[in-house]
Amino acid sequence: MNRKIYDKQSAECICINLRRASQAITEFYDELLESSGLKISQYLLLKNIKCLGPVNVSNLASEIRLDRTTIVRNLKPLEVGGFIIDISTKGSRNRQLKLTNKGLEILETAAPLWLEAQNFIEQYLGIEERNTFVALLSKIEALVP
């Protein structure tokens, strides 16, 4: 993949640098996934629902370690689009999410695009820096429960 790399100055604040990097990586993955019609947040939810499913929202949030309200907000377009369904028994307060056939199809379409993004970032950073980066992110994440 041929991609222009821009010269950016880092800030003194670690938090703002992480936020900028997060925004950049999200934009990069979204760009590569664009032809599938999914955003990276939607792709990751579908992928995790497939692996864990059927799964309730609390367990999904716990497994991927993201805020439950953020996940609920991101699930709505997936439900409206017919990619996931709630298979819980009527009257149940605990939703059980599962991919539909349409959800499985779009996940299959998006997977190679996600892999292309993943491979580019790994090549761009290099394996050693990639491993260091992931280890540092894990170390930072460990600051909170």
Tab-separated table of C-alpha atoms in Angstrom:
chain	number	residue	atom	x	y	z
A	1	MET	CA	0.000	0.000	0.000
A	2	ASN	CA	1.345	3.400	-0.960
A	3	ARG	CA	0.460	5.978	1.660
A	4	LYS	CA	1.713	9.478	2.403
A	5	ILE	CA	3.139	9.796	5.905
A	6	TYR	CA	2.810	13.252	7.463
A	7	ASP	CA	5.296	14.948	9.774
A	8	LYS	CA	3.563	15.627	13.089
A	9	GLN	CA	4.897	17.184	16.277
A	10	SER	CA	4.036	15.460	19.535
A	11	ALA	CA	2.670	17.364	22.500
A	12	GLU	CA	4.105	17.412	25.997
A	13	CYS	CA	0.923	15.813	27.365
A	14	ILE	CA	0.868	12.020	27.039
A	15	CYS	CA	-2.934	11.998	27.127
A	16	ILE	CA	-3.297	14.293	24.114
A	17	ASN	CA	-0.723	12.242	22.195
A	18	LEU	CA	-2.728	9.067	22.898
A	19	ARG	CA	-5.966	10.776	21.872
A	20	ARG	CA	-4.421	12.018	18.625
A	21	ALA	CA	-2.996	8.579	17.869
A	22	SER	CA	-6.339	6.959	18.655
A	23	GLN	CA	-8.120	9.325	16.306
A	24	ALA	CA	-5.550	8.727	13.563
A	25	ILE	CA	-5.677	4.927	13.817
A	26	THR	CA	-9.482	4.940	13.867
A	27	GLU	CA	-9.568	7.156	10.782
A	28	PHE	CA	-7.043	4.890	9.031
A	29	TYR	CA	-9.005	1.676	9.722
A	30	ASP	CA	-12.314	3.370	8.827
A	31	GLU	CA	-10.820	4.490	5.516
A	32	LEU	CA	-9.695	0.979	4.625
A	33	LEU	CA	-13.019	-0.549	5.733
A	34	GLU	CA	-15.087	2.063	3.871
A	35	SER	CA	-15.968	-0.165	0.911
A	36	SER	CA	-17.526	-2.698	3.302
A	37	GLY	CA	-19.829	-0.053	4.775
A	38	LEU	CA	-18.527	-0.686	8.296
A	39	LYS	CA	-16.585	1.481	10.712
A	40	ILE	CA	-13.812	-0.148	12.758
A	41	SER	CA	-15.969	0.034	15.900
A	42	GLN	CA	-18.755	-1.877	14.119
A	43	TYR	CA	-16.363	-4.427	12.644
A	44	LEU	CA	-14.876	-5.193	16.065
A	45	LEU	CA	-18.325	-5.581	17.632
A	46	LEU	CA	-19.428	-7.977	14.887
A	47	LYS	CA	-16.192	-9.945	15.163
A	48	ASN	CA	-16.537	-10.271	18.939
A	49	ILE	CA	-20.231	-11.142	18.792
A	50	LYS	CA	-19.384	-13.879	16.305
A	51	CYS	CA	-16.646	-15.262	18.578
A	52	LEU	CA	-18.617	-14.967	21.818
A	53	GLY	CA	-22.190	-15.270	20.571
A	54	PRO	CA	-24.794	-15.444	21.556
A	55	VAL	CA	-23.625	-12.895	24.093
A	56	ASN	CA	-25.269	-10.317	26.307
A	57	VAL	CA	-24.160	-6.689	26.255
A	58	SER	CA	-22.558	-6.770	29.708
A	59	ASN	CA	-20.416	-9.788	28.853
A	60	LEU	CA	-19.498	-8.253	25.498
A	61	ALA	CA	-18.431	-5.025	27.227
A	62	SER	CA	-16.468	-6.960	29.820
A	63	GLU	CA	-14.740	-9.122	27.221
A	64	ILE	CA	-13.607	-6.273	24.993
A	65	ARG	CA	-13.078	-3.916	27.961
A	66	LEU	CA	-15.069	-0.989	26.629
A	67	ASP	CA	-17.747	1.081	28.284
A	68	ARG	CA	-21.184	-0.576	28.147
A	69	THR	CA	-22.969	2.627	27.091
A	70	THR	CA	-20.555	3.128	24.187
A	71	ILE	CA	-21.198	-0.436	23.071
A	72	VAL	CA	-24.983	-0.016	23.291
A	73	ARG	CA	-24.750	3.153	21.168
A	74	ASN	CA	-22.618	1.349	18.565
A	75	LEU	CA	-24.929	-1.685	18.474
A	76	LYS	CA	-27.970	0.323	17.340
A	77	PRO	CA	-26.901	0.774	13.684
A	78	LEU	CA	-25.917	-2.906	13.537
A	79	GLU	CA	-29.386	-3.904	14.697
A	80	VAL	CA	-31.102	-1.441	12.345
A	81	GLY	CA	-28.928	-2.720	9.473
A	82	GLY	CA	-29.985	-6.293	10.178
A	83	PHE	CA	-26.471	-7.484	11.070
A	84	ILE	CA	-27.331	-8.613	14.608
A	85	ILE	CA	-30.461	-9.825	16.351
A	86	ASP	CA	-31.546	-10.267	19.935
A	87	ILE	CA	-32.459	-13.933	20.445
A	88	SER	CA	-33.379	-13.652	24.126
A	89	THR	CA	-36.718	-14.986	25.252
A	90	LYS	CA	-39.595	-12.525	25.175
A	91	GLY	CA	-39.774	-10.442	28.339
A	92	SER	CA	-36.148	-11.135	29.237
A	93	ARG	CA	-34.193	-8.143	30.517
A	94	ASN	CA	-30.922	-9.632	29.321
A	95	ARG	CA	-30.451	-9.327	25.568
A	96	GLN	CA	-28.622	-12.159	23.795
A	97	LEU	CA	-26.946	-10.883	20.633
A	98	LYS	CA	-26.168	-13.026	17.635
A	99	LEU	CA	-25.029	-12.292	14.093
A	100	THR	CA	-27.547	-12.704	11.304
A	101	ASN	CA	-26.587	-14.178	7.930
A	102	LYS	CA	-26.269	-10.598	6.699
A	103	GLY	CA	-23.922	-9.896	9.613
A	104	LEU	CA	-21.798	-12.935	8.791
A	105	GLU	CA	-21.610	-11.849	5.141
A	106	ILE	CA	-20.512	-8.288	5.879
A	107	LEU	CA	-17.965	-9.563	8.380
A	108	GLU	CA	-16.552	-11.853	5.690
A	109	THR	CA	-16.391	-8.900	3.274
A	110	ALA	CA	-14.710	-6.617	5.812
A	111	ALA	CA	-12.192	-9.130	7.232
A	112	PRO	CA	-9.627	-8.830	4.407
A	113	LEU	CA	-9.889	-5.022	4.556
A	114	TRP	CA	-9.243	-5.102	8.309
A	115	LEU	CA	-6.304	-7.434	7.722
A	116	GLU	CA	-4.878	-5.047	5.132
A	117	ALA	CA	-5.030	-2.210	7.669
A	118	GLN	CA	-3.549	-4.412	10.381
A	119	ASN	CA	-0.683	-5.562	8.147
A	120	PHE	CA	0.101	-2.028	7.018
A	121	ILE	CA	0.368	-0.746	10.596
A	122	GLU	CA	2.549	-3.713	11.587
A	123	GLN	CA	4.858	-3.115	8.605
A	124	TYR	CA	4.890	0.641	9.189
A	125	LEU	CA	5.905	0.259	12.839
A	126	GLY	CA	8.055	-2.824	12.412
A	127	ILE	CA	7.514	-5.922	14.534
A	128	GLU	CA	9.735	-4.838	17.424
A	129	GLU	CA	8.187	-1.369	17.741
A	130	ARG	CA	4.712	-2.860	17.288
A	131	ASN	CA	5.314	-5.271	20.169
A	132	THR	CA	6.713	-2.471	22.354
A	133	PHE	CA	3.748	-0.261	21.473
A	134	VAL	CA	1.194	-2.940	22.371
A	135	ALA	CA	3.026	-3.674	25.635
A	136	LEU	CA	3.040	0.027	26.553
A	137	LEU	CA	-0.670	0.354	25.769
A	138	SER	CA	-1.393	-2.644	28.018
A	139	LYS	CA	0.713	-1.113	30.762
A	140	ILE	CA	-1.223	2.167	30.514
A	141	GLU	CA	-4.558	0.346	30.456
A	142	ALA	CA	-3.558	-1.441	33.684
A	143	LEU	CA	-3.694	1.900	35.544
A	144	VAL	CA	-7.465	1.496	35.982
A	145	PRO	CA	-9.669	-1.488	36.875
